[in-house]
Coordinates of C-alpha atoms and ligand atoms in Angstrom, one line a residue:
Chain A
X1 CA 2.4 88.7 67.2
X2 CA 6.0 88.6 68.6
X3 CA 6.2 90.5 72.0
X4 CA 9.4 90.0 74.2
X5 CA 10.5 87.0 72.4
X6 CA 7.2 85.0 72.4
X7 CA 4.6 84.5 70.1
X8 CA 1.5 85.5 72.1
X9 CA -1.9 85.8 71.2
X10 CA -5.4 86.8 73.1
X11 CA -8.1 84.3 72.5
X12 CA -11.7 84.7 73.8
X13 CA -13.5 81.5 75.0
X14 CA -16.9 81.1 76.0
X15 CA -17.1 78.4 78.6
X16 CA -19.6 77.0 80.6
X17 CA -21.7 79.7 79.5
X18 CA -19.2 82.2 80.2
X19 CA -17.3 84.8 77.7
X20 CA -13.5 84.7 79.0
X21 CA -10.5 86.2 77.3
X22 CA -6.5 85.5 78.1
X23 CA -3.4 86.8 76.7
X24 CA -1.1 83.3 75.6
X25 CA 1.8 81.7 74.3
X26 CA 0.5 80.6 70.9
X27 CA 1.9 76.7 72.4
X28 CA -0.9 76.6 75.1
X29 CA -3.1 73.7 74.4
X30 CA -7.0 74.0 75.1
X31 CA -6.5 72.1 78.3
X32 CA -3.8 73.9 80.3
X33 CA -5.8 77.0 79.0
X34 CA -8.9 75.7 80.9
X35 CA -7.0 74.4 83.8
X36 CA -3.9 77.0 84.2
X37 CA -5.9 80.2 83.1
X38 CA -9.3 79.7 83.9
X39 CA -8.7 77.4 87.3
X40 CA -11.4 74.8 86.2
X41 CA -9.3 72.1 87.2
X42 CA -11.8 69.2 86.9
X43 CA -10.9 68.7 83.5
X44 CA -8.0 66.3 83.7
X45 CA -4.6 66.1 82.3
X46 CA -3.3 62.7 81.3
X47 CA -1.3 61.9 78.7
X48 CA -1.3 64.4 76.9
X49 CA -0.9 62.7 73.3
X50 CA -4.6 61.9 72.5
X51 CA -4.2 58.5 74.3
X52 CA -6.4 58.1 77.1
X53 CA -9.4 60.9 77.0
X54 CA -8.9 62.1 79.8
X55 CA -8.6 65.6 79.0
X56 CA -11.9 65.0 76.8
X57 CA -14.1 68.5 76.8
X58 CA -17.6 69.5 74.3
X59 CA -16.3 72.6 71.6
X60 CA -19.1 73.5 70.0
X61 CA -21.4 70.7 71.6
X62 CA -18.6 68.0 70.2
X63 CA -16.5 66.1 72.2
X64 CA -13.0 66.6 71.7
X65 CA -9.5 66.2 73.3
X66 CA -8.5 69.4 74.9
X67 CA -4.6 68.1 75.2
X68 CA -4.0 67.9 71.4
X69 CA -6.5 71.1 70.6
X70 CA -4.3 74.5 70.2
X71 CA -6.0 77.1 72.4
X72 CA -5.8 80.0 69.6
X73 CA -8.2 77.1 67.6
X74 CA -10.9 77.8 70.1
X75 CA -11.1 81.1 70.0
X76 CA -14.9 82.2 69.5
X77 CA -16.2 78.7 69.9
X78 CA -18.1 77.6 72.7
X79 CA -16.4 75.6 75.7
X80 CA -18.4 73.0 78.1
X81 CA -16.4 71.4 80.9
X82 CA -17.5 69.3 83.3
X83 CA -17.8 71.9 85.6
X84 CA -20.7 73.4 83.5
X85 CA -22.9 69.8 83.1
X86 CA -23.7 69.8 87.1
X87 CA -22.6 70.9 90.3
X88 CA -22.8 69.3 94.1
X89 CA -26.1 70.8 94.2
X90 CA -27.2 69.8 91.0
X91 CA -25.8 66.5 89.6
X92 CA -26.1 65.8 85.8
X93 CA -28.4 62.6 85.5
X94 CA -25.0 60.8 84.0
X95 CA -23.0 62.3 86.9
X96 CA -26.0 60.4 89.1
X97 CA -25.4 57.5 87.6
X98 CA -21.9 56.9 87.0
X99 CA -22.3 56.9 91.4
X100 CA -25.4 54.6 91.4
X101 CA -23.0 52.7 89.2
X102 CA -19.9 52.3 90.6
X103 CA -18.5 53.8 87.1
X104 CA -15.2 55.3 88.6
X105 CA -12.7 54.3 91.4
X106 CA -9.8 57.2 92.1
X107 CA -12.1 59.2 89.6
X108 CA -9.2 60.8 87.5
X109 CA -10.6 59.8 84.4
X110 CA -14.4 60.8 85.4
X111 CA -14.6 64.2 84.2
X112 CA -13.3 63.0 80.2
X113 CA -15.8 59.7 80.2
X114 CA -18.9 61.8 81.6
X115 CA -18.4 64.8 78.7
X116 CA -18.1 61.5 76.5
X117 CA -20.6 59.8 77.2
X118 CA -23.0 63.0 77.0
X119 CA -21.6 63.8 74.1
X120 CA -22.3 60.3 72.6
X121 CA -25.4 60.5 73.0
X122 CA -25.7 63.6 70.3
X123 CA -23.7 61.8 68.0
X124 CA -26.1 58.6 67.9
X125 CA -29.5 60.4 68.0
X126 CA -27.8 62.0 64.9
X127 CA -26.9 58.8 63.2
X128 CA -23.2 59.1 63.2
X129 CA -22.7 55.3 62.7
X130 CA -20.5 53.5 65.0
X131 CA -17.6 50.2 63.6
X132 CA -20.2 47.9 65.1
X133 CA -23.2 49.7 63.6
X134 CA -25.0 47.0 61.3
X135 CA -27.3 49.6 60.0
X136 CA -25.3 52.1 58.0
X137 CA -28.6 54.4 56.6
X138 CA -30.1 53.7 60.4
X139 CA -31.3 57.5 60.7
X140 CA -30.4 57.3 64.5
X141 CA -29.0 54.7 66.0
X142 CA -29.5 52.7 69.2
X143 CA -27.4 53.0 72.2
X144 CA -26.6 48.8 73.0
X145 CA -24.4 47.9 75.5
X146 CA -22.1 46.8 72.4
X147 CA -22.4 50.6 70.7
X148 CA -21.6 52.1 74.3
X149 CA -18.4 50.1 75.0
X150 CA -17.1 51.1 71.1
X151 CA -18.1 54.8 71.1
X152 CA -16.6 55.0 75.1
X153 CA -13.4 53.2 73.8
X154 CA -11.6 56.3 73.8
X155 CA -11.7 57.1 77.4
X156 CA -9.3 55.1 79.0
X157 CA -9.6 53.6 83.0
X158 CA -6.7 52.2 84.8
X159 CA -8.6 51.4 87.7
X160 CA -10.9 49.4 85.2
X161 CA -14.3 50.7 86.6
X162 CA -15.4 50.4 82.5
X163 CA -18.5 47.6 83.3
X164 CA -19.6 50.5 85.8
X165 CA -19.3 53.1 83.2
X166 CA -21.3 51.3 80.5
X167 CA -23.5 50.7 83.1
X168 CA -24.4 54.3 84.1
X169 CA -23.9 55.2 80.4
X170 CA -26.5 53.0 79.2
X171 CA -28.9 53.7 82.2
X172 CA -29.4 56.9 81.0
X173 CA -28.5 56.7 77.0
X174 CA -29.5 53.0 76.2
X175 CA -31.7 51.6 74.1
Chain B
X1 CA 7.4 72.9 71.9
X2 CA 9.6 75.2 69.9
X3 CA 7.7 78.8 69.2
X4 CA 5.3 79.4 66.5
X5 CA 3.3 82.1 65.1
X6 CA -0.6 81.2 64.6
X7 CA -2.8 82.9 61.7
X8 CA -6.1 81.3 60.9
X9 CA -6.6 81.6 56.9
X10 CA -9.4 83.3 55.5
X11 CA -9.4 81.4 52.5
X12 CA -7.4 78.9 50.7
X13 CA -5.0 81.8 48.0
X14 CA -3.9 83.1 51.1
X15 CA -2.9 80.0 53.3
X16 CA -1.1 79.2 50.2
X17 CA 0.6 82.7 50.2
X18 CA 1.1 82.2 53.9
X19 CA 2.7 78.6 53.6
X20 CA 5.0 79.8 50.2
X21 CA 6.0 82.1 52.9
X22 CA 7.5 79.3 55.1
X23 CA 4.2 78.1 57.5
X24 CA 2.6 74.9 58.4
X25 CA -0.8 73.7 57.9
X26 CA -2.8 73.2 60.3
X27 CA -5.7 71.0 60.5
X28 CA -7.7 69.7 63.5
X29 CA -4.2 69.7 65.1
X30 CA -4.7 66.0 66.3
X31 CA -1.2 64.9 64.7
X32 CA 0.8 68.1 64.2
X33 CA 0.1 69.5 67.9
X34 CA 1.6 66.1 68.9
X35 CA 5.0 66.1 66.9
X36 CA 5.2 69.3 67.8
X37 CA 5.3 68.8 71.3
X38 CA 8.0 65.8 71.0
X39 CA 9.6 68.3 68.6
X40 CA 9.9 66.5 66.0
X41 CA 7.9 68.6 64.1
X42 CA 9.5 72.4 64.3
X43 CA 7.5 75.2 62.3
X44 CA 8.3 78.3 63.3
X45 CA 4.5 79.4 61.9
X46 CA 1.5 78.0 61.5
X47 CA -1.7 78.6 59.2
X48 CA -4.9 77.4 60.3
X49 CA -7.0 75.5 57.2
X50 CA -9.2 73.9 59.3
X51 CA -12.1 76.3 58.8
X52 CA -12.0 76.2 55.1
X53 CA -14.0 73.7 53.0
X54 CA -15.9 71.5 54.7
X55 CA -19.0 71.1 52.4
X56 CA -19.7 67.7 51.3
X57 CA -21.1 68.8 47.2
X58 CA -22.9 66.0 45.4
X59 CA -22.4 66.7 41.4
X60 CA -25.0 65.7 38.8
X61 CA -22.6 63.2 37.2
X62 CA -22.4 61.1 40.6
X63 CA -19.8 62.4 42.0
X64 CA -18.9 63.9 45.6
X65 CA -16.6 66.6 46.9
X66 CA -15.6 66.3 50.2
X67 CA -13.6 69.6 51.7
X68 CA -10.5 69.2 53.1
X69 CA -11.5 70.6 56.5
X70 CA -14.3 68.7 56.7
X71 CA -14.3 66.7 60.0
X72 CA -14.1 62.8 59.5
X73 CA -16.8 62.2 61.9
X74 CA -19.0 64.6 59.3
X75 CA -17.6 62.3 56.6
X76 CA -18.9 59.3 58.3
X77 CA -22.2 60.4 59.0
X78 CA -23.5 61.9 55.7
X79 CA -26.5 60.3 54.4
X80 CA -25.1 59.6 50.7
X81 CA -21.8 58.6 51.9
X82 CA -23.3 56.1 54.1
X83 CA -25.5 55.0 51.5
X84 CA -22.9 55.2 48.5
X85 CA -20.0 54.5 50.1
X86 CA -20.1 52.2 53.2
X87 CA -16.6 51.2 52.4
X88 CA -15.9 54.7 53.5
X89 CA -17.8 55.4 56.4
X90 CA -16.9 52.7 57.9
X91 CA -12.9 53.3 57.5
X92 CA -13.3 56.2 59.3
X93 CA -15.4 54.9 61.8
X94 CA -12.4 51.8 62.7
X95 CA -10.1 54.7 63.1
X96 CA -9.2 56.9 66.7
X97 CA -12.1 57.7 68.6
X98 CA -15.1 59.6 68.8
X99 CA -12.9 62.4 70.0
X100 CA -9.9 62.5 67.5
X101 CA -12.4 61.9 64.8
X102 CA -14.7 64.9 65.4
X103 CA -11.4 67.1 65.3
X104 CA -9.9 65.5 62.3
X105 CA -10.4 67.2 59.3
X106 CA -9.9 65.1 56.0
X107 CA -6.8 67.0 54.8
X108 CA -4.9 66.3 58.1
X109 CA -6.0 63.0 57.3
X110 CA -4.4 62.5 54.1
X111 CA -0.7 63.8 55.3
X112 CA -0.9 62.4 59.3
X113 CA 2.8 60.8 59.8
X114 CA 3.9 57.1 60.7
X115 CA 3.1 56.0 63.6
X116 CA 6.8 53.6 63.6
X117 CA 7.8 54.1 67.4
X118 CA 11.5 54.9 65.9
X119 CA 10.1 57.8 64.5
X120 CA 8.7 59.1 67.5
X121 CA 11.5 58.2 69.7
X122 CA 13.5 61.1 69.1
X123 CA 16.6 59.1 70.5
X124 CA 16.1 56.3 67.9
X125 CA 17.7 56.6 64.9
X126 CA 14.9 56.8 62.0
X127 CA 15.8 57.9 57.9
X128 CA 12.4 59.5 58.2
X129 CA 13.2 61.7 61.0
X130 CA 16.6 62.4 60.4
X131 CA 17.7 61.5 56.4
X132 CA 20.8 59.2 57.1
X133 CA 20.8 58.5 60.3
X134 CA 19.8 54.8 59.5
X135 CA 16.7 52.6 60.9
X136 CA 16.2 50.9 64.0
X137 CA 13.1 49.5 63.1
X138 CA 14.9 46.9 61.2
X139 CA 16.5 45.3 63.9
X140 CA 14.1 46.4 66.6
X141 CA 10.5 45.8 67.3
X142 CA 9.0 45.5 63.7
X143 CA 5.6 43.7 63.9
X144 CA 3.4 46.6 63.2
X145 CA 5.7 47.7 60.2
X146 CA 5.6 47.2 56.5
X147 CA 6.1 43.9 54.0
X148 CA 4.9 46.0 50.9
X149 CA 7.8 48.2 48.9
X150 CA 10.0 48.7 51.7
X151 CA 13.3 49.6 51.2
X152 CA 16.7 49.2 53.5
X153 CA 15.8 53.2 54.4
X154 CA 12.1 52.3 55.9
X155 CA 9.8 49.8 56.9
X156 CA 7.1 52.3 58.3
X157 CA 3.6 51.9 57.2
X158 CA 1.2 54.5 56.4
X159 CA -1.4 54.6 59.9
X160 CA -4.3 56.1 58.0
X161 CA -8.2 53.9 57.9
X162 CA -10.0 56.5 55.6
X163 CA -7.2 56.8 52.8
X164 CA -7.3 52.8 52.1
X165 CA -11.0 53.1 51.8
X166 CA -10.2 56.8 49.4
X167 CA -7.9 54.4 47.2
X168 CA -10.3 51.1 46.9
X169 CA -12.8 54.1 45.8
X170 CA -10.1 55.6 43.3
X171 CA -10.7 58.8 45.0
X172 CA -8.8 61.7 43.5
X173 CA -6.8 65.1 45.5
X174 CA -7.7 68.4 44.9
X175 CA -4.2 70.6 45.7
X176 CA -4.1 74.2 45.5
X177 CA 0.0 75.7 45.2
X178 CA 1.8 78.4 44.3
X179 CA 1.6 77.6 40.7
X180 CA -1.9 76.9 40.9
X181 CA -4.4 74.0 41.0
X182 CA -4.1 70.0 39.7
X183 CA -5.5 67.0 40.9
X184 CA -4.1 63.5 41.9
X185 CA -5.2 60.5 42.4
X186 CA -5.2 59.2 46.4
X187 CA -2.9 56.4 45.1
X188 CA -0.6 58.5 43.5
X189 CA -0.2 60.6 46.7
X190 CA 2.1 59.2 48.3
X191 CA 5.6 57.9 47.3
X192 CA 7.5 54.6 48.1
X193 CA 10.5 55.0 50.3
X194 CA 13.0 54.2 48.2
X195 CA 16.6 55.8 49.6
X196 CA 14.7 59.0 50.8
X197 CA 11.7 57.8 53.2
X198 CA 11.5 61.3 54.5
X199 CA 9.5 62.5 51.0
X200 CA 6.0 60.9 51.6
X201 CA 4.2 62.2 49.1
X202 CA 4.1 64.2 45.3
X203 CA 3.4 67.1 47.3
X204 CA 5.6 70.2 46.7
X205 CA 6.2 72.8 49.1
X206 CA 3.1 75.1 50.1
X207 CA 0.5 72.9 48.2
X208 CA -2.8 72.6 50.0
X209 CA -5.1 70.0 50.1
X210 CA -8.6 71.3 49.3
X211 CA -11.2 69.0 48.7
X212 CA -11.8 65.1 47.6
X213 CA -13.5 64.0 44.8
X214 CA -15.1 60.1 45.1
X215 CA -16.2 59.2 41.5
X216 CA -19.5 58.1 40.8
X217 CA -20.1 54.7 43.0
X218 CA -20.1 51.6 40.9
X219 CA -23.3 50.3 40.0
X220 CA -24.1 47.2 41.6
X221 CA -21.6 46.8 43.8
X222 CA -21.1 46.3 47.3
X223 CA -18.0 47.5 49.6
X224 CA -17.2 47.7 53.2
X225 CA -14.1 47.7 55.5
X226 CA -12.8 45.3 57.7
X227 CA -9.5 46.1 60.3
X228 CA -7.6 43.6 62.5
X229 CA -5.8 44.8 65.1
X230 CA -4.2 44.3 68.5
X231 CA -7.5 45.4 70.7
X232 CA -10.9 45.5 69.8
X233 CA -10.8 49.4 69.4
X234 CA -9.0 52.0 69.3
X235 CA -5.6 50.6 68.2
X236 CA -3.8 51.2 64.3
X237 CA -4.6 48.1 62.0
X238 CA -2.3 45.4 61.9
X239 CA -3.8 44.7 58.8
X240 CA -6.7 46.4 57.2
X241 CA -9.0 45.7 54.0
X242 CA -11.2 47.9 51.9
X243 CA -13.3 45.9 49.1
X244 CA -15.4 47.1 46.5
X245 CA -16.9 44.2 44.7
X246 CA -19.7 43.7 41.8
X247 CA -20.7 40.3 40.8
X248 CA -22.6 39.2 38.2
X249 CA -23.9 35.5 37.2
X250 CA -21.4 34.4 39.8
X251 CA -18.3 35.9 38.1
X252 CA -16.3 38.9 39.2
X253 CA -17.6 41.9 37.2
X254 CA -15.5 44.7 39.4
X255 CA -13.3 44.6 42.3
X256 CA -10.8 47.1 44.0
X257 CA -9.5 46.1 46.7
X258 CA -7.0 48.1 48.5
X259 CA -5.0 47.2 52.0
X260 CA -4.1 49.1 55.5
X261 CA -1.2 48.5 57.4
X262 CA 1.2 46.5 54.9
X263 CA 3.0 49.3 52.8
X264 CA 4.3 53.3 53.3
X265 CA 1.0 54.1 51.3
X266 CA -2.6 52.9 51.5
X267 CA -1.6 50.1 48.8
X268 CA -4.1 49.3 46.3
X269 CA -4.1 45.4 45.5
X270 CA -3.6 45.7 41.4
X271 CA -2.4 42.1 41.4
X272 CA -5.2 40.5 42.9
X273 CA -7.8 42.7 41.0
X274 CA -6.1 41.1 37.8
X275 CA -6.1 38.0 38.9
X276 CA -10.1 38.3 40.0
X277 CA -11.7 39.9 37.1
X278 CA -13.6 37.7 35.0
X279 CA -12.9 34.8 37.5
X280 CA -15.4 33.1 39.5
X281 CA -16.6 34.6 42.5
X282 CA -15.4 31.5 44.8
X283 CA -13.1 31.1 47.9
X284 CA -10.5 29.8 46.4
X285 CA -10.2 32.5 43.8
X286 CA -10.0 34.9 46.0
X287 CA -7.6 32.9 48.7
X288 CA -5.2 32.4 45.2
X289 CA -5.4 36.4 44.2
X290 CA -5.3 37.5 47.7
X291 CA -1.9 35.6 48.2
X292 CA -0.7 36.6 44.6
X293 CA -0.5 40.2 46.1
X294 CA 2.0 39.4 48.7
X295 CA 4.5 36.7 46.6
X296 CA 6.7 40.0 46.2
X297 CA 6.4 40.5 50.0
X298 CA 9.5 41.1 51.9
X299 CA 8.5 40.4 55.5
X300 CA 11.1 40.8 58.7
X301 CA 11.0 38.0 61.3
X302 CA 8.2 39.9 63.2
X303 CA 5.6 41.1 60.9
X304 CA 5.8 38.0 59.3
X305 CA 2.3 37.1 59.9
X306 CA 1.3 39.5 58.1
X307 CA 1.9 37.9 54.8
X308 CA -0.4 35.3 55.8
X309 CA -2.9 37.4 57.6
X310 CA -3.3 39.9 55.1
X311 CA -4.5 37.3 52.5
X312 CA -6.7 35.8 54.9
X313 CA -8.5 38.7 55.6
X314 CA -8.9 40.1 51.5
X315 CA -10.5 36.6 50.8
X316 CA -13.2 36.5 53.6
X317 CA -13.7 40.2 52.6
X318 CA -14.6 39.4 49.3
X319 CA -16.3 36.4 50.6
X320 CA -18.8 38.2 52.9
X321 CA -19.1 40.6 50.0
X322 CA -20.2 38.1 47.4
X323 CA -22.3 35.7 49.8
Ligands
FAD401 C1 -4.4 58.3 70.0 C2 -4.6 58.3 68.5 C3 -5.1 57.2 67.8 C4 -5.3 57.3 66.5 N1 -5.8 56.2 65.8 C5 -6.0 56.2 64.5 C6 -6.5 55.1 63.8 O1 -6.7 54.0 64.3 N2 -6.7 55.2 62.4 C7 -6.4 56.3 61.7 O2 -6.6 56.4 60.5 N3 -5.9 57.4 62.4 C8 -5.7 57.4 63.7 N4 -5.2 58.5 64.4 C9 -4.7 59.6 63.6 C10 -5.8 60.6 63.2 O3 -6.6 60.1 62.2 C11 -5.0 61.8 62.6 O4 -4.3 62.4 63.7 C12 -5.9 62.8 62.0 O5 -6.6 62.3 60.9 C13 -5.1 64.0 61.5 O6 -6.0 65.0 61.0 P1 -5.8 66.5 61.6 O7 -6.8 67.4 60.8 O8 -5.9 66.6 63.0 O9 -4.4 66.8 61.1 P2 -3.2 67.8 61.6 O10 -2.6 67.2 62.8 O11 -3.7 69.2 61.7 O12 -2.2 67.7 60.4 C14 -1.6 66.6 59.9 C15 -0.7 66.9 58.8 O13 -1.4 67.3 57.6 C16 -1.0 68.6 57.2 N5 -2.3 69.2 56.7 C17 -3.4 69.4 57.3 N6 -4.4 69.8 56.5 C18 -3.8 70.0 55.3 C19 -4.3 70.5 54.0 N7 -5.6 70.8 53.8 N8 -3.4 70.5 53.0 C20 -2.1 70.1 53.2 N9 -1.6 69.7 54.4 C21 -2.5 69.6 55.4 C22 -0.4 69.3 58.4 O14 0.6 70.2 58.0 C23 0.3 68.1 59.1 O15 1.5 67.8 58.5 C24 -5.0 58.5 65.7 C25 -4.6 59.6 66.4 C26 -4.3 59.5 67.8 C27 -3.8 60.8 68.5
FES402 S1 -4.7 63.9 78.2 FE1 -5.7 64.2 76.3 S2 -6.0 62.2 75.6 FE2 -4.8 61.9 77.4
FES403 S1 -11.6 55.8 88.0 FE1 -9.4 55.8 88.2 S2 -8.8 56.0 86.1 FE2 -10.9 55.7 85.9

């Protein structure tokens, strides 16, 4: 509750595996909780208006943009950044890829299309349909080069490396 | 962002107790958090509803009961509605992203705000914004906006993809107020703007959204959802159509048909349906009944196209629904 002025509130957070807890202005967003709290700066902040994916992290295994996601919202739920799919010594395959690939340039928006493109995955092997999904009762459905480039659509590149990103996507998802 | 309080509801009596009290719902947060931060949206507290219901209940007399915290992407993805009600699925599917989707919650769905850029710009004038202040829309970039049952207040439209596919299905609200519980139909939600654009909907103050209730699907009959818009993907509709259609011995046995991005509600297409039922299931019945719905169309130079478009659009619909 109110405590000097400011409505504050401590939220506990497991991320990357890892229980954490922070006292917070009840305004903190998910993402400058992750980045301004718990220092894991690879997740990135764009525009912070749910229009570019940039600041795109898994809660609860979903992917989800951190920028229009209330911090208090995730308390108890479980956070993966991309700090916790691979490190230097240990790439993700997709992390592997998006370099055999060419699939970023400056690499700002890396971090959200790499959590998305895992996260796709999930969603298809589940049979979440896709707008160009022919199949609606399809019980999973099959990662084409047309399903990646929809179910990516929300991560945004302005240095345009998206061919390399369906690429490396599809390299390791596809069908 | 201005300060807020944050309780997360245990149940729906006391987020209602908590809102009669003078909080916000909150749902996945995906439109709220962002007029908050432009501060155009100011609640001083906030109740969280976005772990309440979110069961999706089949009833033995066909029906299904979606709760209003379910997340659209667990809308999309359920077996029966995918089966019963492709129309549905894949509305929510042409709308946002994977991301915004798996956040959204139904509810939130229902009441998310224009997306006019007057309303957002907080130094534009905008009636729904501010009552009074007047509408640069009008006179200002326009082609996304309304042709349906404007008014000289407002020419927003309504941004939502799942609640045109929740009218075409006559889809009904289950609210939860101070005064108790009623229901009302998705169509009946939301209010014209008339001379006070600012009252979107039939809701009073502190009612909550708790489930929605799809009738039993129609027998026979085949529906699906088709959006045009700027870019291939992620981008609001220009124009949008949901069609449910049933035709037997090439006549129109049943059709609703109801339309995205042409009115300040998802606007169902009662004209045309008249004009179609009992006619034959041709082209050129559905071009004629298509274009019926807009003769009361009052377009603005830029979104003219739309009263062409639209029309367009509802007869190849119906056309790749009957062929
Ligand atoms: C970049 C971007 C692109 C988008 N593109 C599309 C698109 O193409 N098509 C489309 O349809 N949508 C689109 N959306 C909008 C998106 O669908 C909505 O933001 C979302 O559905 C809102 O749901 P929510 O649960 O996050 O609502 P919230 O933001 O939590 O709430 C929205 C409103 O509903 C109220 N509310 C929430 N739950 C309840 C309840 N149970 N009872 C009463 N009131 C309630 C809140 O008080 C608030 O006023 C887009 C959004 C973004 C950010
Ligand atoms: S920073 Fe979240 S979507 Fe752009
Ligand atoms: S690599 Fe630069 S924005 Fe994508």
């Amino acid at each position: 509750m109110a405590h000097e002025g400011i409505s504050t509130a401590e939220v506990t957070v497991r991320v990357n595996g890892q229980s954490r807890s922070a006292d917070i202005d009840t305004r903190t967003s998910l993402l400058d909780l992750l980045r301004d709290r718990f220092r894991l700066t690879g997740t990135k902040w764009g525009c912070n208006q749910g229009g570019c994916g940039a600041c795109t992290v898994l809660v609860d295994d979903q992917r989800t943009l951190s920028c229009l996601m209330l911090a208090v919202q995730a308390d108890g739920r479980e956070v993966t950044t991309i700090e916790g799919l691979g490190d230097a010594a240990a790439l993700h395959r997709l992390q592997e890829a998006f370099i055999a690939h060419d699939g970023f340039q400056c690499g700002y928006c890396t971090a959200g299309q790499i959590c998305s493109g895992v996260a796709l995955a999930g969603e298809a092997a589940a049979g979440v349909p896709s707008v160009v999904t022919q199949d609606l009762r399809a019980e999973t459905v099959e990662l084409s080069v047309e399903e990646i480039r929809e179910r990516m659509s929300g991560n945004l590149c302005r240095c345009g490396a998206h061919n390399g990103i369906v690429a490396a996507v599809s390299e390791v998802y596809g069908s | 962002m201005r300060e807020f309080t944050y309780t997360k509801a245990a149940d729906a009596a006391e987020a209602v107790r908590l809102a009669a009290a003078g909080a916000r719902y909150l749902g996945g947060g995906t439109n709220l958090v962002d007029l908050m931060r432009e501060e155009i949206e100011r609640p001083t507290a906030l109740v969280d509803v976005s772990g309440l219901a979110q069961g999706i209940t089949e009833h033995p007399d066909g029906s299904v009961e979606i709760g209003a915290a379910t997340r659209n992407t667990a809308v999309a993805a359920h077996p029966r509605i995918r089966r019963d009600y492709p129309v549905l699925a894949r509305a929510i599917v042409s709308g946002a992203s994977g991301q915004i989707r798996n956040a959204a919650t139904v509810g939130g769905n229902l009441l998310q705000r224009t997306r006019c850029p007057y309303f957002y710009d907080v130094a534009a004038r905008c009636n729904k914004r501010e009552p009074g202040s007047g509408c640069d829309a009008r006179q200002g970039f326009h082609r996304t906006h309304a042709v349906l049952a404007t008014s000289a207040h407002c020419i927003a439209t309504h941004p939502s993809d799942m609640c045109v596919a929740l009218v075409a299905l006559d889809a009904q609200v289950h609210i939860l107020g101070p005064a108790g519980a009623r229901v009302v139909a998705v169509a009946d939600l939301y209010r014209d703007p008339g001379e006070t654009p600012h009252l979107e909907t039939v809701l009073g103050p502190a009612e909550l959204i708790t489930a929605v209730r799809l009738p039993r699907a129609v027998d026979g009959a085949v529906s699906t959802y088709r959006k045009v818009r700027d870019r291939t993907s992620y981008a609001f509709a220009l124009v949008s159509v949901a069609a449910v259609l049933r035709v037997v011995d090439a006549t129109v046995a049943d059709v609703r048909i109801a339309l995205g991005g042409v009115a300040s509600r998802p606007w169902r297409a009662r004209v045309a349906e008249r004009e179609l039922l009992g006619a034959p299931a041709e082209p050129d019945t559905f071009k004629r009944a298509a274009e019926a719905e807009f003769r009361s169309a009052r377009p603005l130079p830029d979104n003219a196209f739309k009263v062409s478009l639209a029309p367009r659009v509802v007869a190849d619909v119906l056309k790749g629904l009957s062929g």
